[in-house]
PDB file of C-alpha atoms in Angstrom:
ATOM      1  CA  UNK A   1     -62.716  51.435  68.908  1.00 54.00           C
ATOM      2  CA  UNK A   2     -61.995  50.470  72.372  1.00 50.00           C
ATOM      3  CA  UNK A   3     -58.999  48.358  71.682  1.00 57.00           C
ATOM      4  CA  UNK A   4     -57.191  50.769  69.344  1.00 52.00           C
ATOM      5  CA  UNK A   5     -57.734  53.318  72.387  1.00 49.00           C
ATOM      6  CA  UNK A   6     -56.118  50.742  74.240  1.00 58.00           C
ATOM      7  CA  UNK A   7     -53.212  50.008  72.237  1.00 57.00           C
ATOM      8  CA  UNK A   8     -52.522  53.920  72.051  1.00 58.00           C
ATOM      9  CA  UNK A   9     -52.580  54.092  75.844  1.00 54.00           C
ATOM     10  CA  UNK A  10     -49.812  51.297  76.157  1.00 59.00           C
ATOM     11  CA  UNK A  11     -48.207  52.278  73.271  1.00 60.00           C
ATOM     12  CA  UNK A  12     -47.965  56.011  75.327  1.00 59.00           C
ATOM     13  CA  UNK A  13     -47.325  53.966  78.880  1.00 58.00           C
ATOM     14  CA  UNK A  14     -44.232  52.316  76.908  1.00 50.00           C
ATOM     15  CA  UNK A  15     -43.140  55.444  75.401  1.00 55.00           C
ATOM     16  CA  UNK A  16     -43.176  57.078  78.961  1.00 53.00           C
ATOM     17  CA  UNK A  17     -41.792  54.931  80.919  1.00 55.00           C
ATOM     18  CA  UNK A  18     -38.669  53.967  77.898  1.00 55.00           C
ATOM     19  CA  UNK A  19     -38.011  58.272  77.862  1.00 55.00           C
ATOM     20  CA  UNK A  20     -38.112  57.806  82.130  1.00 53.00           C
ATOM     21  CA  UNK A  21     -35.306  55.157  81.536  1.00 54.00           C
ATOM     22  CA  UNK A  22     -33.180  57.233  79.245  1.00 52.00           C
ATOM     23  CA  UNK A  23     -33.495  60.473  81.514  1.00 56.00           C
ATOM     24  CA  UNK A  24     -32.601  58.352  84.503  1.00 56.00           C
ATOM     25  CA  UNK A  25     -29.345  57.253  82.246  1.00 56.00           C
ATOM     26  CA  UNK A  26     -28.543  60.686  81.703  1.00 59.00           C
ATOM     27  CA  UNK A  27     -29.201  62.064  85.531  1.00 58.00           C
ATOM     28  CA  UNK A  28     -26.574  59.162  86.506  1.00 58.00           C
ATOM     29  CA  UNK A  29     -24.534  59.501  83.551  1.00 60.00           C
ATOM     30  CA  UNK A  30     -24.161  63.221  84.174  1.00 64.00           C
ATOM     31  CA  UNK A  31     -23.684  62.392  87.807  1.00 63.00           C
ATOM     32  CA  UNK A  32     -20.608  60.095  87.043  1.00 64.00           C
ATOM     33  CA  UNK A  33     -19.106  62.836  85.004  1.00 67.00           C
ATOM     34  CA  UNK A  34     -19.583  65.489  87.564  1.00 73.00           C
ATOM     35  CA  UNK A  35     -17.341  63.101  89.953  1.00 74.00           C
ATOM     36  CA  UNK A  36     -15.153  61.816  87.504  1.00 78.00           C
ATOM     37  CA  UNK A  37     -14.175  66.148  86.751  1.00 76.00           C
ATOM     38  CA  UNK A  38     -14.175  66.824  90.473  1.00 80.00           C
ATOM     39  CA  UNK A  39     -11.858  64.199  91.649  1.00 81.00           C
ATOM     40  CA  UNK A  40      -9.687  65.516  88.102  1.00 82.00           C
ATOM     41  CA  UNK A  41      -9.698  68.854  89.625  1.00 82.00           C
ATOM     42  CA  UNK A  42      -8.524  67.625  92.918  1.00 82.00           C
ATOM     43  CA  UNK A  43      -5.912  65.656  92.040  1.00 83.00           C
ATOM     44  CA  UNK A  44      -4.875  68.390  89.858  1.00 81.00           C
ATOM     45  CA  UNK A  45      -4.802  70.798  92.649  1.00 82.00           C
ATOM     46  CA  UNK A  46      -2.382  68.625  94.713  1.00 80.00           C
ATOM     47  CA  UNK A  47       0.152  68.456  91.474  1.00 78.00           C
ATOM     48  CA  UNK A  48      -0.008  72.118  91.557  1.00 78.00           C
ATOM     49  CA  UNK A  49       0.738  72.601  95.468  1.00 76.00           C
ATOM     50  CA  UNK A  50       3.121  69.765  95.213  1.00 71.00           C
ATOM     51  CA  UNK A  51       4.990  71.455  92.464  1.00 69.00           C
ATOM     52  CA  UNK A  52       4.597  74.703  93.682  1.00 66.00           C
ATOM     53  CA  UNK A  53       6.269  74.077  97.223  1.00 56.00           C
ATOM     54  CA  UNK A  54       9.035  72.668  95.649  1.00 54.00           C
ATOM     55  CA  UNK A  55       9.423  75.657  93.657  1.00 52.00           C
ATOM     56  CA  UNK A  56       8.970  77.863  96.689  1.00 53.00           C
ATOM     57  CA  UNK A  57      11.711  75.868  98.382  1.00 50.00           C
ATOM     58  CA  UNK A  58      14.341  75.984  96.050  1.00 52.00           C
ATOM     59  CA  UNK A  59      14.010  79.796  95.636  1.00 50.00           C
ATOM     60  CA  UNK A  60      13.836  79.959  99.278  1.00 56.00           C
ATOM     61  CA  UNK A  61      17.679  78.429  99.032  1.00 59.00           C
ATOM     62  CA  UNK A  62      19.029  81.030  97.098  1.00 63.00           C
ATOM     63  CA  UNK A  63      20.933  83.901  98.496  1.00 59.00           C
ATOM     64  CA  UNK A  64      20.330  86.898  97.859  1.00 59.00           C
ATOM     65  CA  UNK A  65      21.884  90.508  97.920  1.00 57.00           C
ATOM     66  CA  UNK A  66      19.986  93.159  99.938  1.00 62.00           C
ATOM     67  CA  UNK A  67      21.399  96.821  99.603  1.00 60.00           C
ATOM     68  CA  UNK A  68      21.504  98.954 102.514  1.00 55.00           C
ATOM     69  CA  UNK A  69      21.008  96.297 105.226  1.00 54.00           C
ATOM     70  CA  UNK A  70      23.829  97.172 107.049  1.00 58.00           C
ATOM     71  CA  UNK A  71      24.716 100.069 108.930  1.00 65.00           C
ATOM     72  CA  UNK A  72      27.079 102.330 107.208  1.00 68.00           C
ATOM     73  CA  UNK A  73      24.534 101.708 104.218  1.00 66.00           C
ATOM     74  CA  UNK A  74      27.219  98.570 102.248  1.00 71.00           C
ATOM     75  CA  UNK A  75      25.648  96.022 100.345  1.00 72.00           C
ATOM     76  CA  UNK A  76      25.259  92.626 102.259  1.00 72.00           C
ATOM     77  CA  UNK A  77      24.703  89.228 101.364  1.00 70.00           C
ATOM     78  CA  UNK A  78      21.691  87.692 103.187  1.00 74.00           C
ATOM     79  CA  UNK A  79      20.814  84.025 102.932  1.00 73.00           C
ATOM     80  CA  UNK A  80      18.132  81.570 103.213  1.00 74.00           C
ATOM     81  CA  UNK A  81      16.684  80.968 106.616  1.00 77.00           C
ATOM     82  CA  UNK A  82      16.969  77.292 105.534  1.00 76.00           C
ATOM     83  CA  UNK A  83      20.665  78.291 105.399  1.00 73.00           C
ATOM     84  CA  UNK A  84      21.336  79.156 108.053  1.00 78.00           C
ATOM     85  CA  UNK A  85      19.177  76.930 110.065  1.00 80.00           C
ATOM     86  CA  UNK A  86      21.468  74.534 108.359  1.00 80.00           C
ATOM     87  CA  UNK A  87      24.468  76.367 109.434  1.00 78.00           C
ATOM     88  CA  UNK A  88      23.460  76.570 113.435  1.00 80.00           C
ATOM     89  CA  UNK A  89      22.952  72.635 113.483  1.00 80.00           C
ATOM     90  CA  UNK A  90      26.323  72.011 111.517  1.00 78.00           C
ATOM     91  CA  UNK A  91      27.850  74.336 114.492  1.00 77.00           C
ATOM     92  CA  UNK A  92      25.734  72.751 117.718  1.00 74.00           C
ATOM     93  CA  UNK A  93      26.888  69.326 116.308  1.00 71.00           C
ATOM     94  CA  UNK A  94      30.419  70.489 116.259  1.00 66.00           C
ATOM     95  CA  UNK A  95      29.920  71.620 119.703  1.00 62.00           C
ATOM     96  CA  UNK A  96      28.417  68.480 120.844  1.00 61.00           C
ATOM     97  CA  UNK A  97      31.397  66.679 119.538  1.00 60.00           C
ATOM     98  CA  UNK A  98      34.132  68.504 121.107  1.00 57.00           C
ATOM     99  CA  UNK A  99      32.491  68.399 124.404  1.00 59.00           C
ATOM    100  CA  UNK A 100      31.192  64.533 124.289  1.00 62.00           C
ATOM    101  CA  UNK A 101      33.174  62.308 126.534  1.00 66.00           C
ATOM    102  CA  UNK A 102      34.164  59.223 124.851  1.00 68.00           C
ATOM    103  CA  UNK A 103      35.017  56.378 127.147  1.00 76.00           C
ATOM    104  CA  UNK A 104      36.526  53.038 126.398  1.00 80.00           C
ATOM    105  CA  UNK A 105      35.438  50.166 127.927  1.00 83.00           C
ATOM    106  CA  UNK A 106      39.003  48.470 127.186  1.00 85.00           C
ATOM    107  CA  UNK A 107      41.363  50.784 128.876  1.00 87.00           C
ATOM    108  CA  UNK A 108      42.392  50.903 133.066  1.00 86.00           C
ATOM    109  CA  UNK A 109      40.755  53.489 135.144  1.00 85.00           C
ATOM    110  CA  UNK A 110      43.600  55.438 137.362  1.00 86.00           C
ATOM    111  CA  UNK A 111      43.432  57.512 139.857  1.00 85.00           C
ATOM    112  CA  UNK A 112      41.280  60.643 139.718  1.00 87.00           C
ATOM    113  CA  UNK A 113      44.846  62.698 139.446  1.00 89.00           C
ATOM    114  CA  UNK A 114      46.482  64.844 137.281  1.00 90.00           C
ATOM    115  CA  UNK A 115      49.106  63.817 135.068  1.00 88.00           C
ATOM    116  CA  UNK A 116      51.515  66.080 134.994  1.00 87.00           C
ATOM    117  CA  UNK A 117      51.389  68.075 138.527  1.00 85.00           C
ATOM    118  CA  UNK A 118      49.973  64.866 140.540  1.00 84.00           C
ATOM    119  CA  UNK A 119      47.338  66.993 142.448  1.00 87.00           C
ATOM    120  CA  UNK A 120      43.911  66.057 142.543  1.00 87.00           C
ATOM    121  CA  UNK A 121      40.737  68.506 141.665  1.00 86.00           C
ATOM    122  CA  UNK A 122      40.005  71.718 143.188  1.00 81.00           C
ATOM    123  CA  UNK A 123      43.747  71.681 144.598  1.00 78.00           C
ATOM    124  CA  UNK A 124      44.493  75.379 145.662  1.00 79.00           C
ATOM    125  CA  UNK A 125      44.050  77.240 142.599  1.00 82.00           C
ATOM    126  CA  UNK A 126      44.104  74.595 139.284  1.00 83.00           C
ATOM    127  CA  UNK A 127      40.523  73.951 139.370  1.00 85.00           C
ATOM    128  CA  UNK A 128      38.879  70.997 138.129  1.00 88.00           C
ATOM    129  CA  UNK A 129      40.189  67.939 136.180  1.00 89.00           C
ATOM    130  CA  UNK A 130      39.224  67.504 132.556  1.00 87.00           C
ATOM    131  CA  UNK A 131      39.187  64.319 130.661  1.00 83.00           C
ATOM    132  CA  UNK A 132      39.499  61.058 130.450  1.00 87.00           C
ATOM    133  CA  UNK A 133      42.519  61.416 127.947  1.00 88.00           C
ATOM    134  CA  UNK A 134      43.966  57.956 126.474  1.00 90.00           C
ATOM    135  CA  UNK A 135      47.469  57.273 126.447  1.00 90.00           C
ATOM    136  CA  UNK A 136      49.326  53.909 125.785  1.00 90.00           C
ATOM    137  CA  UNK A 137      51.881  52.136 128.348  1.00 87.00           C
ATOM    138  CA  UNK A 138      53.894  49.570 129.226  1.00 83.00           C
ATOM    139  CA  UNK A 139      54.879  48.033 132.425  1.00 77.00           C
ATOM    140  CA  UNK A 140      58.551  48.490 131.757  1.00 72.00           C
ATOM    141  CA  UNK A 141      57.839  52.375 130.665  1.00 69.00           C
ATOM    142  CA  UNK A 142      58.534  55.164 132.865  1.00 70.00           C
ATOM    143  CA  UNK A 143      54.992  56.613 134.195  1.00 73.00           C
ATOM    144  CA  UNK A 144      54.205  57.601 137.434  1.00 76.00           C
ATOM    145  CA  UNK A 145      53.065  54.856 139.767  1.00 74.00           C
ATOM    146  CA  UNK A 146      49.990  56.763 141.182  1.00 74.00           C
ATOM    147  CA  UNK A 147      48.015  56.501 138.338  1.00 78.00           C
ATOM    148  CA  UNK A 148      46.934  52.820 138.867  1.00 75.00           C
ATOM    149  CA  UNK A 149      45.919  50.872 141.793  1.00 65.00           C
ATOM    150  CA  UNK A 150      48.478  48.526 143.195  1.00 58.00           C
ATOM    151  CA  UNK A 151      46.084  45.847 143.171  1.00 60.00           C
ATOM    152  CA  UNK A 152      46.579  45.853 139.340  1.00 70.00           C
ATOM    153  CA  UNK A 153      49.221  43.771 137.856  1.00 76.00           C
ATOM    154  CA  UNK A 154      50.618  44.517 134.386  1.00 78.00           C
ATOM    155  CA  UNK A 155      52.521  41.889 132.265  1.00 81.00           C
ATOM    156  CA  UNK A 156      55.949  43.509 131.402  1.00 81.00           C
ATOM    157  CA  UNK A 157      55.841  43.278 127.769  1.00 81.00           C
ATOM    158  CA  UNK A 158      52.444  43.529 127.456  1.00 86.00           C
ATOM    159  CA  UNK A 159      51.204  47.755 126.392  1.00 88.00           C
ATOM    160  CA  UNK A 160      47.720  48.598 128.430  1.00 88.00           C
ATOM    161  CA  UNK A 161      45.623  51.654 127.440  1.00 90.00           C
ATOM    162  CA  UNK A 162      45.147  53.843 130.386  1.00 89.00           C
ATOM    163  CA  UNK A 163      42.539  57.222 130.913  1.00 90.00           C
ATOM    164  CA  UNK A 164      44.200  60.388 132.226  1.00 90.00           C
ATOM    165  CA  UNK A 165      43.529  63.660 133.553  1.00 90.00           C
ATOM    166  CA  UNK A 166      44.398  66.831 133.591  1.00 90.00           C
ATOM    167  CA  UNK A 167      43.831  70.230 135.323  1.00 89.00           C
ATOM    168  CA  UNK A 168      43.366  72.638 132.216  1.00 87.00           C
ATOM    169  CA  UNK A 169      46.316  74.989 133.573  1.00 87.00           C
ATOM    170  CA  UNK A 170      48.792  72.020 133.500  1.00 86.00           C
ATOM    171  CA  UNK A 171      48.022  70.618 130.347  1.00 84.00           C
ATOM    172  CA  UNK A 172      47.862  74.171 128.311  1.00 82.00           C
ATOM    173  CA  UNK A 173      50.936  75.061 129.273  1.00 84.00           C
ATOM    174  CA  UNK A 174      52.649  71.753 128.347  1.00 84.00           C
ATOM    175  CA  UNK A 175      55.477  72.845 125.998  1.00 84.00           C
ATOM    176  CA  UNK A 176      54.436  71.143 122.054  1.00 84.00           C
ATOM    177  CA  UNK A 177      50.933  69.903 123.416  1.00 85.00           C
ATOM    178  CA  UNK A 178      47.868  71.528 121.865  1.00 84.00           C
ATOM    179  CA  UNK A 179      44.169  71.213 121.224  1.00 81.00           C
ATOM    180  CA  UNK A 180      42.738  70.847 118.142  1.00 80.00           C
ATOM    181  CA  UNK A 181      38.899  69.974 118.411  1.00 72.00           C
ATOM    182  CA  UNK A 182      38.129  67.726 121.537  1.00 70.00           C
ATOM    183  CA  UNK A 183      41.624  66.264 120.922  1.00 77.00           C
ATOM    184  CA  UNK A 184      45.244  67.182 122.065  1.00 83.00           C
ATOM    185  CA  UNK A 185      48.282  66.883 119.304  1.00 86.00           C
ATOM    186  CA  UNK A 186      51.120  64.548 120.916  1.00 88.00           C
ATOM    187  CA  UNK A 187      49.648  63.891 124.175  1.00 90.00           C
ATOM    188  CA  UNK A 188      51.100  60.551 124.310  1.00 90.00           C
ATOM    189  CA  UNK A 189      54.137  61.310 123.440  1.00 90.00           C
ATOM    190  CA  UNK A 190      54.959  64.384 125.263  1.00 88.00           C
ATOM    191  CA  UNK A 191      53.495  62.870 128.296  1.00 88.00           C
ATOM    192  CA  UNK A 192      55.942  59.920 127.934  1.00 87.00           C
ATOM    193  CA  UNK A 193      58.928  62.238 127.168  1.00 86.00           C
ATOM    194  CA  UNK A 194      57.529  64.454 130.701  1.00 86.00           C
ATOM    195  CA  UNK A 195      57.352  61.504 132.947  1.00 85.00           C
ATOM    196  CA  UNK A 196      60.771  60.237 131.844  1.00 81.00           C
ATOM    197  CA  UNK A 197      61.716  63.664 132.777  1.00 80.00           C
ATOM    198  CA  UNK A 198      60.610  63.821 136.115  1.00 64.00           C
ATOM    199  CA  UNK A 199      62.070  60.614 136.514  1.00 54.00           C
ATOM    200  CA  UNK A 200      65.471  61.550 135.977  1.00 43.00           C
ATOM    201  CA  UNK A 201      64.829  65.110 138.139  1.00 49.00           C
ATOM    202  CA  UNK A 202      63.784  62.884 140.757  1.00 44.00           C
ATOM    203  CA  UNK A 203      66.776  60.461 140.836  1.00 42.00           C
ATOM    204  CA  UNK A 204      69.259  63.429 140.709  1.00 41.00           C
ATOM    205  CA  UNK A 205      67.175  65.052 143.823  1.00 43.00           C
ATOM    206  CA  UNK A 206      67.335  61.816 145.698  1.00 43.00           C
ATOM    207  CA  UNK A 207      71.310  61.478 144.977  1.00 39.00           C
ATOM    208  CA  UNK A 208      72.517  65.152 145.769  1.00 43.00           C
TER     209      UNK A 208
END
């Protein structure tokens, strides 16, 4: 009688403890799927705002037409902010452009001088000098000799790059010499054909 009591009581202790085992499976099975769903749900929710913003920016591109905007009550066409962010940094690089000096380490510094009138900055009322300006010469050409330094010796044959300036008066009223960007149309040749020019005006002056 005793040892069938006994067997029942292990037989019960084994039954106990296998059912602990199998609820302990199911605790850490239903744990695992608990994280498995959650990290699902995240990773869906980033799809969704990664999708979603790129949605929201390529309607935010789109013009659009907004009825009485304006004043007198006209239709206007209003676009993205993206636009026309787009728009002012096309413009302020433009701006940057025209007004960037570009220097070259290859070509002779000359005098700080204008060109065409020979007067330096702030004479009477021309105002400053703008440049440097490149132009091409040779020694043989006719330019005036002010513009470089008589230490310099140029090859005759030889063409040298040079930098030039200008007062903005002088230049601007240069017959067939205009601006276009940070850039003048002709320069070199006009300033060739003006120097030769004075040339002459100056040997006929010297001879009468």
């Amino acid at each position: 009688m005793d040892t069938k009591l006994s067997e029942m009581a292990s037989e019960e202790t084994v039954k106990k403890s296998r059912s602990g085992r199998k609820s302990r499976r199911r605790r850490r099975n239903t744990r695992m799927d608990n994280d498995e769903y959650t990290e699902t749900i995240r990773e869906a929710k980033k799809l969704k705002e990664k999708f979603s913003s790129r949605r929201r920016v390529k309607d935010d591109d789109m013009a659009f037409l907004k009825i009485g905007a304006s004043e007198n009550g006209a239709p206007k066409i209003q676009n993205s902010e993206s636009h026309n962010n787009l728009l002012k940094r096309a413009e302020e690089a433009q701006i940057n452009r025209t007004f960037q000096i570009e220097l070259r380490a290859d070509a002779l510094q000359t005098l700080w001088m204008c060109a065409l009138c020979h007067q330096r900055s702030a004479q009477d009322e021309l105002g400053d000098l703008f440049g440097p300006y490149y132009v091409n010469i040779r020694c043989e050409g006719h330019w005036p000799n002010f513009l470089l330094k008589k230490s310099l010796k140029l090859t005759k044959g030889e063409t040298y790059c040079i930098d030039v300036w200008f007062h903005g008066d002088c230049l601007l009223w240069s017959p067939d010499i205009q601006m276009k960007g940070n850039q003048f149309t002709h320069l070199e040749e006009k300033l060739h054909q003006f120097w030769k020019q004075v040339n002459y005006e100056f040997l006929l002056l010297n001879r009468t």
